Amino acid sequence: MDKIAKLPPEVAQKIAAGEVIERPVSVVKELVENALDAGAGEIVVELLGGGKNRILVRDDGHGMSRRDAELCFERHATSKIAAEEDLLAIATLGFRGEALASIAAVSRLTLKTSEGGTAAGTLIEREGDRLTAEKDVAFPRGTAVEVRDLFYNLPARLKFLRGDSGELSPIVKYLSNVALAYPRLRLTLRHGPRTVLDGPPVDGLRERIFQLHGRAAVEALMEIDHAEAGTRLQGFASRPPAGRPDRSHQFFFVNQRPVRDKILASALLQAYRGLLEKDRWPEAFLFLTVPPDEVDVNVHPAKSEVRFLRSSSIFQLVLHAVDRARARAGGIKPVAAAPADRSENRGDEPVEYIPGAPGSADGLPFRVEEGKFTDSERLPFLRDGETGPALAEASERRVLGQYADSYIVAVDPDGLMVVDQHNAHERVLFERFAEIDRRRSWPVKLSLIPLLFELSPSQTVSLEANQGLLQESGFRADPMGGRSYALLEYPDIFQPEQALMAFLALLDEIRDSKAGERKSKLLATMACKTAIKAGQPLSREKMEFLVRELFRTPNPAVCPHGRPIVVRLSRLEIEKGLRRR
Ligand SMILES: Nc1ncnc2c1ncn2[C@@H]1O[C@H](COP(=O)(O)OP(=O)(O)OP(=O)(O)O)[C@@H](O)[C@H]1O
Ligand SMILES: [Mg+2]
C-alpha cells in the first residue's frame, strides 16, 4: 500500500520556516543581518512582549525597488549570490534568500522600503503566505520590517516560547554582539516604552567594549592582533592573570559574523592554560578574518556556526596570537608584585582612591583615555584635593608596607599596627555612604544594557517590601514578567556587574533585618561590595590614603559588620618581648 504523500505547500513552507525562525531572536537576527547587508549606518529595533507581539527593525540602508520588494518574499530570492560558485566565497551575512520568506510564512508582516530619490516607496503587507496589500508610501531611504503575532499560525511553536524577558534576553545578547562587530553602527533597542540598548557610534572595538561592559572590563583586557597565512585574529582578551568567574564573556566573530565555535573556544582555553587563577575563564572579543573560500558559513540553519577548511591552523593561530599579546603586554606580573615598586613606576596614576578599580592596572597596553568618556566611574566624592592635605596626626603615622597583599603594616608613636585593608576600606566607604545618604544625593547611573536577573520568591518579597528604601539609595529594578527583573539604575559607585551582585546581596541582607536596622545594613553591604578585597596589591599612595581616611572615621576599630580592623603591637609589648624592659 502506498503510504507516502507530498505535503501541501503551506505545510512544507511552515516546516522550512520553522528551521530558520525558532523564536523572536531569530527574526531580529535575520532582519538585522539584512539591514547590515544593505549598508545601514543606523538600526532601530523595537519590541513588544519580548518580540512575540511585535518586532520592528528599521534601517537607513540602500532600500529596495518596487520589483525587489515584491520578490524578496519568494523563497530562494536573493540579491547576494547568483550562482553555485558564489557559495564558495560568501561576503554577505545573508545568501540563501530564505529569511523573509520564512518570517512572512509564520507572522503578519509589513514591509516599507525606499531607495530614496523621487520614486515613491513601497508598502507591502502579508499575512502568513498571502499578500494582503501593496501600495505607494512616503518613506525615507531605507527599509522597515514589522513582524506582528509571530507563530500565530503555528501554535506548536508558540507554545514553546518563553516569557517576555526570556525572549528579550537572547535578543539583547545578539544585539550586543552586533554592536561589538560594528562599532560605527548606531544601534537602538526599545522594549515597549523602555530603551534597553542605546549605542551611539564609536571609533572602535575598545570604545564599544567600554560602552557595553564598563571601564573595569576594558582595563582587564589586552589587545590581540596577529596574522598567519592570510588569516588574522584581532580584538581583545583577558590580560593574565585577570579573568572572569564564568564563560559568558567569550565572543567570537568570523568575518564579522557572530558565531559559536568549538575550535575557537577550545583554542582560547588552551591559550590561557596556567595563566589564570583557579576557576577563572578568559574573557574574549575576538574577530577572525578568514579568506571567504576557507570558511563554510552554510552549515547551520541559523548561520550561527561555521566550518573551517584548515581548522588546525586556526587553532594554532589563536595560541600564537594570545602568546604574542602576552609578550607585548610585558609578560605576566605576579599578583604579588612589591607595592612600593608599583607606586614608583606609575607617576601618572592619580593618588585619588577609586574603589573597585583593579589594583593591577599599571602597565596596561592601553588605557581608556582620560576625558574621552564620561567620568561616571570615578567617585565624584573622592576627587583630588577633597581628601585634603595630610592631617598633623597622620604625619606621626607611617605606612611601612603591605603584608600578604591583604594587610597594611604601619607604625605610630604607640607601636606597630596591622590594618585589614578590606575592613578598613569598608569602614571608610560606610561613613561616606552614610553621609551621602543623609544628603540624599546618590549619584545614579543608568544601566546601558539592562542587568537581568531572576529572584527567588523570598527575594521578590524582600524587593517589594523595600522598594522605597532601595530607591532612596539609587537602585531601581523593574519587573520583566515572571520572576525576572532588570536593574535599570544603580548608585554610581558600582561597576555594572558589581551593582547586580550588590543588589542581590542587599535583598538577602535586608530581608531578615528589623525595620530600623535596614538602612545601615544596606549601606554596610554596599560598602562591603565596593571595598577592595584581601589579596589585592596596593600602591603606597593607596595604603597611605586608606590609613589616613580610616583614622578620620568616628570608629576606626571595627568594620560596619562588627569585625576588628586593626591589631596593635604596642611599643611596650615589643620591648617586653625583646626583654628590653
Ligand atoms: N533591509 C533590507 N534592505 C535592503 N534590501 C533588503 C533588506 N532586507 C532584504 N532585502 C533584500 O531582500 C532579499 C531577500 O532577503 P532575505 O533575508 O530573505 O534573503 P538573503 O538575505 O538574501 O539571504 P538569507 O536567507 O541568508 O538571509 C535580499 O537578498 C535583499 O536583496
Ligand atoms: Mg537575509
Short mmCIF file of C-alpha atoms in Angstrom, two decimals, residues 313-496:
data_model
loop_
_atom_site.label_atom_id
_atom_site.label_comp_id
_atom_site.label_asym_id
_atom_site.label_seq_id
_atom_site.Cartn_x
_atom_site.Cartn_y
_atom_site.Cartn_z
CA SER A 313 45.89 26.26 11.69
CA ILE A 314 43.07 28.36 13.12
CA PHE A 315 43.68 26.65 16.45
CA GLN A 316 47.40 27.42 16.26
CA LEU A 317 46.70 30.99 15.24
CA VAL A 318 44.72 31.58 18.44
CA LEU A 319 47.51 30.10 20.59
CA HIS A 320 50.15 32.22 18.91
CA ALA A 321 48.04 35.37 18.99
CA VAL A 322 47.47 35.16 22.73
CA ASP A 323 51.11 34.35 23.29
CA ARG A 324 52.27 37.36 21.30
CA ALA A 325 49.85 39.67 23.03
CA ARG A 326 51.05 38.47 26.38
CA ALA A 327 54.68 39.10 25.46
CA ARG A 328 53.76 42.56 24.21
CA ALA A 329 51.81 43.33 27.34
CA GLY A 330 55.07 42.91 29.22
CA GLY A 331 54.71 39.34 30.37
CA ILE A 332 52.70 38.28 33.33
CA LYS A 333 53.20 40.17 36.50
CA PRO A 334 52.88 38.08 39.59
CA VAL A 335 49.80 39.12 41.52
CA ALA A 336 52.07 39.82 44.46
CA ALA A 337 54.40 42.41 42.98
CA ALA A 338 56.05 44.64 45.56
CA PRO A 339 53.68 47.52 46.21
CA ALA A 340 56.46 50.05 46.57
CA ASP A 341 57.70 49.35 43.03
CA ARG A 342 54.26 49.77 41.69
CA SER A 343 53.76 53.22 43.09
CA GLU A 344 57.10 54.36 41.76
CA ASN A 345 56.61 53.47 38.12
CA ARG A 346 53.15 54.85 37.82
CA GLY A 347 53.59 58.52 38.37
CA ASP A 348 50.66 59.27 36.12
CA GLU A 349 48.21 57.37 38.29
CA PRO A 350 46.07 59.62 40.36
CA VAL A 351 46.66 59.26 44.05
CA GLU A 352 42.96 59.51 44.38
CA TYR A 353 41.44 56.33 45.60
CA ILE A 354 38.98 54.68 43.32
CA PRO A 355 37.09 51.88 44.97
CA GLY A 356 36.60 48.92 42.71
CA ALA A 357 39.38 49.94 40.39
CA PRO A 358 41.62 46.98 39.75
CA GLY A 359 44.81 47.22 41.76
CA SER A 360 46.90 45.81 38.96
CA ALA A 361 46.04 48.38 36.36
CA ASP A 362 49.58 49.54 35.71
CA GLY A 363 51.44 48.72 32.54
CA LEU A 364 48.27 48.31 30.53
CA PRO A 365 48.78 48.01 26.81
CA PHE A 366 46.09 50.61 26.50
CA ARG A 367 44.22 52.93 28.72
CA VAL A 368 40.83 54.43 28.49
CA GLU A 369 41.87 57.93 27.65
CA GLU A 370 41.03 60.41 30.31
CA GLY A 371 38.29 62.75 29.35
CA LYS A 372 37.27 60.64 26.41
CA PHE A 373 34.48 59.02 28.29
CA THR A 374 32.25 60.45 30.91
CA ASP A 375 33.92 60.12 34.21
CA SER A 376 30.98 58.34 35.71
CA GLU A 377 33.04 55.54 37.14
CA ARG A 378 35.14 57.81 39.21
CA LEU A 379 33.65 58.72 42.50
CA PRO A 380 32.59 62.34 42.50
CA PHE A 381 33.10 62.50 46.22
CA LEU A 382 36.67 61.26 46.15
CA ARG A 383 38.29 63.79 43.90
CA ASP A 384 41.80 65.07 44.37
CA GLY A 385 42.00 67.83 46.88
CA GLU A 386 38.82 66.87 48.62
CA THR A 387 40.78 64.47 50.74
CA GLY A 388 42.83 67.46 51.85
CA PRO A 389 46.45 67.58 52.91
CA ALA A 390 47.60 65.03 55.42
CA LEU A 391 46.49 65.93 58.88
CA ALA A 392 49.02 66.60 61.60
CA GLU A 393 48.28 63.38 63.38
CA ALA A 394 48.69 61.45 60.18
CA SER A 395 52.27 62.57 59.89
CA GLU A 396 53.02 60.65 63.05
CA ARG A 397 51.61 57.56 61.44
CA ARG A 398 53.71 55.91 58.77
CA VAL A 399 52.84 53.09 56.40
CA LEU A 400 55.66 50.55 56.14
CA GLY A 401 54.18 48.30 53.53
CA GLN A 402 51.75 45.56 52.73
CA TYR A 403 51.78 42.04 54.09
CA ALA A 404 50.26 39.11 52.20
CA ASP A 405 48.55 41.56 49.86
CA SER A 406 45.88 41.93 52.50
CA TYR A 407 47.23 43.85 55.47
CA ILE A 408 48.78 47.25 55.74
CA VAL A 409 51.60 47.44 58.23
CA ALA A 410 52.03 50.87 59.78
CA VAL A 411 53.67 52.48 62.79
CA ASP A 412 52.84 55.37 65.06
CA PRO A 413 54.46 56.55 68.28
CA ASP A 414 52.46 53.93 70.23
CA GLY A 415 53.80 50.99 68.30
CA LEU A 416 53.09 48.81 65.34
CA MET A 417 49.71 48.19 63.76
CA VAL A 418 48.38 45.83 61.18
CA VAL A 419 45.32 47.10 59.32
CA ASP A 420 42.96 44.78 57.47
CA GLN A 421 42.68 46.56 54.12
CA HIS A 422 39.23 45.27 53.26
CA ASN A 423 37.69 46.00 56.63
CA ALA A 424 39.35 49.41 56.72
CA HIS A 425 38.06 50.36 53.33
CA GLU A 426 34.62 49.11 54.28
CA ARG A 427 34.59 51.44 57.27
CA VAL A 428 35.77 54.43 55.19
CA LEU A 429 33.18 53.80 52.50
CA PHE A 430 30.43 53.16 55.01
CA GLU A 431 30.93 56.58 56.55
CA ARG A 432 30.98 58.24 53.15
CA PHE A 433 27.89 56.39 52.02
CA ALA A 434 26.11 57.32 55.23
CA GLU A 435 26.95 60.94 54.57
CA ILE A 436 25.68 60.77 51.01
CA ASP A 437 22.59 59.04 52.22
CA ARG A 438 21.91 61.75 54.79
CA ARG A 439 22.14 64.28 51.99
CA ARG A 440 20.00 62.04 49.76
CA SER A 441 22.38 62.71 46.93
CA TRP A 442 23.27 59.33 45.49
CA PRO A 443 24.73 59.79 42.04
CA VAL A 444 22.73 57.37 39.94
CA LYS A 445 23.94 55.51 36.89
CA LEU A 446 21.65 54.14 34.21
CA SER A 447 22.36 50.62 33.04
CA LEU A 448 23.34 50.77 29.39
CA ILE A 449 22.23 47.23 28.92
CA PRO A 450 19.68 46.10 31.46
CA LEU A 451 21.13 43.83 34.08
CA LEU A 452 18.67 40.98 34.02
CA PHE A 453 18.23 38.67 36.95
CA GLU A 454 15.77 36.23 38.43
CA LEU A 455 14.62 36.32 42.00
CA SER A 456 13.59 33.56 44.34
CA PRO A 457 10.14 34.10 45.81
CA SER A 458 11.61 35.27 49.10
CA GLN A 459 13.86 37.76 47.35
CA THR A 460 10.82 39.00 45.43
CA VAL A 461 9.08 39.68 48.70
CA SER A 462 12.13 41.48 50.05
CA LEU A 463 12.28 43.60 46.89
CA GLU A 464 8.63 44.55 47.10
CA ALA A 465 8.81 45.35 50.79
CA ASN A 466 11.91 47.51 50.42
CA GLN A 467 11.35 49.28 47.10
CA GLY A 468 11.33 52.69 48.80
CA LEU A 469 14.49 52.10 50.74
CA LEU A 470 16.32 50.77 47.70
CA GLN A 471 15.19 53.64 45.54
CA GLU A 472 16.38 56.17 48.07
CA SER A 473 19.81 54.66 47.65
CA GLY A 474 19.77 54.82 43.90
CA PHE A 475 18.58 51.34 42.93
CA ARG A 476 15.70 50.88 40.55
CA ALA A 477 14.62 47.42 39.44
CA ASP A 478 11.59 46.80 37.27
CA PRO A 479 9.69 43.55 36.88
CA MET A 480 10.10 41.99 33.44
CA GLY A 481 7.44 39.34 33.81
CA GLY A 482 7.51 36.15 35.85
CA ARG A 483 10.43 36.04 38.23
CA SER A 484 12.62 38.17 36.01
CA TYR A 485 13.69 41.69 36.80
CA ALA A 486 16.00 44.21 35.25
CA LEU A 487 18.23 46.51 37.25
CA LEU A 488 17.86 49.81 35.45
CA GLU A 489 19.56 52.23 37.77
CA TYR A 490 22.12 51.87 40.48
CA PRO A 491 24.31 54.12 42.58
CA ASP A 492 27.27 55.37 40.64
CA ILE A 493 29.76 53.67 42.87
CA PHE A 494 29.48 50.31 41.21
CA GLN A 495 30.71 48.68 38.07
CA PRO A 496 27.73 47.11 36.28
#
